[in-house]
Steps between C-alpha positions, in 0.01 A plus 500: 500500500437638122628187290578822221707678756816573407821522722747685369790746618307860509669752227409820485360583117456042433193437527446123636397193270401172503813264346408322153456165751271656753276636213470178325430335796216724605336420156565129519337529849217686392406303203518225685273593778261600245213134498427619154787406379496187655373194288439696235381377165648606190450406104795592236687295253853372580785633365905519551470152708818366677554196712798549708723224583328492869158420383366855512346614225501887364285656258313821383118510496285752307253616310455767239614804697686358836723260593613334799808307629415148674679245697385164555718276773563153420292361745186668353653508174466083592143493621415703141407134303594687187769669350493850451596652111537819362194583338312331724132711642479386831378617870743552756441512887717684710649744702681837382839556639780723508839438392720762715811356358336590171263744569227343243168342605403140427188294535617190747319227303351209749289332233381540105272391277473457116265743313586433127753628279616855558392772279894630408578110451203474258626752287834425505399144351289691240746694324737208574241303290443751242853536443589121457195501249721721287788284525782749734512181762622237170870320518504609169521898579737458820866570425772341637691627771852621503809273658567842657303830573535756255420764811399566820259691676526607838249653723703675839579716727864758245666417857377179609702211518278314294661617187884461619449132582297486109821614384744268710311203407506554188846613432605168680260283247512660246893690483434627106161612598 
């Protein structure tokens, strides 16, 4: 049987189609039969790392032009004998995955290795250097805060519900807000 084939009630004039699921699925299966990208080594700098409360860590690797998302499980993550940073160069070996939940593909990382420090990360801590060489970073140029925001900035959906609980919150904290 065609693992594509679609069964579906027959409509005159609607055409058949593989379901958002089934299509995800046939690229998860496909990448994953592919040995290429099996084991695979990659080099990139590490950047947006998370640990999750299970032990799993999360983070993007890339280079100049690309970018890739990676997951590392706590058991490997625990076999590493080092702890991964942002800004950290390192090689990475793995296999590529599919998220169908998602739809995004991720590198699988089984093992890594340090390379140096990451080309984004090394610039980053250049102008950071540069700029506390003129001084911005000094106590004596940082202002204190406010007892109580002067405004507040949100970033949402107009019809979310993101912005009614905002509002809730603080009309119960603050009532002369």
């Amino acid at each position: 049987m065609d693992p594509i084939a679609v069964t579906c009630e027959n409509r005159p004039g609607v055409p058949q189609a593989l379901t958002v699921t089934q299509l995800a699925r046939v690229i998860r299966d496909t990448i994953r039969a592919n040995p290429i990208l099996s084991r695979i080594l990659v080099r990139g700098e590490v950047s947006n790392l998370q640990r999750a409360p299970s032990g799993h860590v999360f983070f993007t690797l890339k280079d100049a032009t690309a970018q890739l998302s990676c997951t590392l499980f706590r058991e490997d993550a625990e076999m590493l004998g080092f702890d991964l940073e942002d800004g950290m160069d390192v090689v990475v070996s793995g296999d590529v995955d599919v998220f169908p939940r998602r739809g995004s593909v991720q590198v699988l990382i089984k093992a890594a290795t340090p390379a140096g420090v990451g080309a984004f990360w090394a610039a980053y801590q250049k102008t950071r250097k540069k700029l506390a060489a003129e001084g911005l970073f000094d106590a004596a140029r940082k202002r204190p805060l406010p007892s109580y925001p002067r405004k507040i900035g949100v970033v949402t959906s107009e019809v979310g519900a993101v912005v009614h609980d905002i509002v809730t919150i603080l009309r119960r904290r603050y009532p002369i807000a």
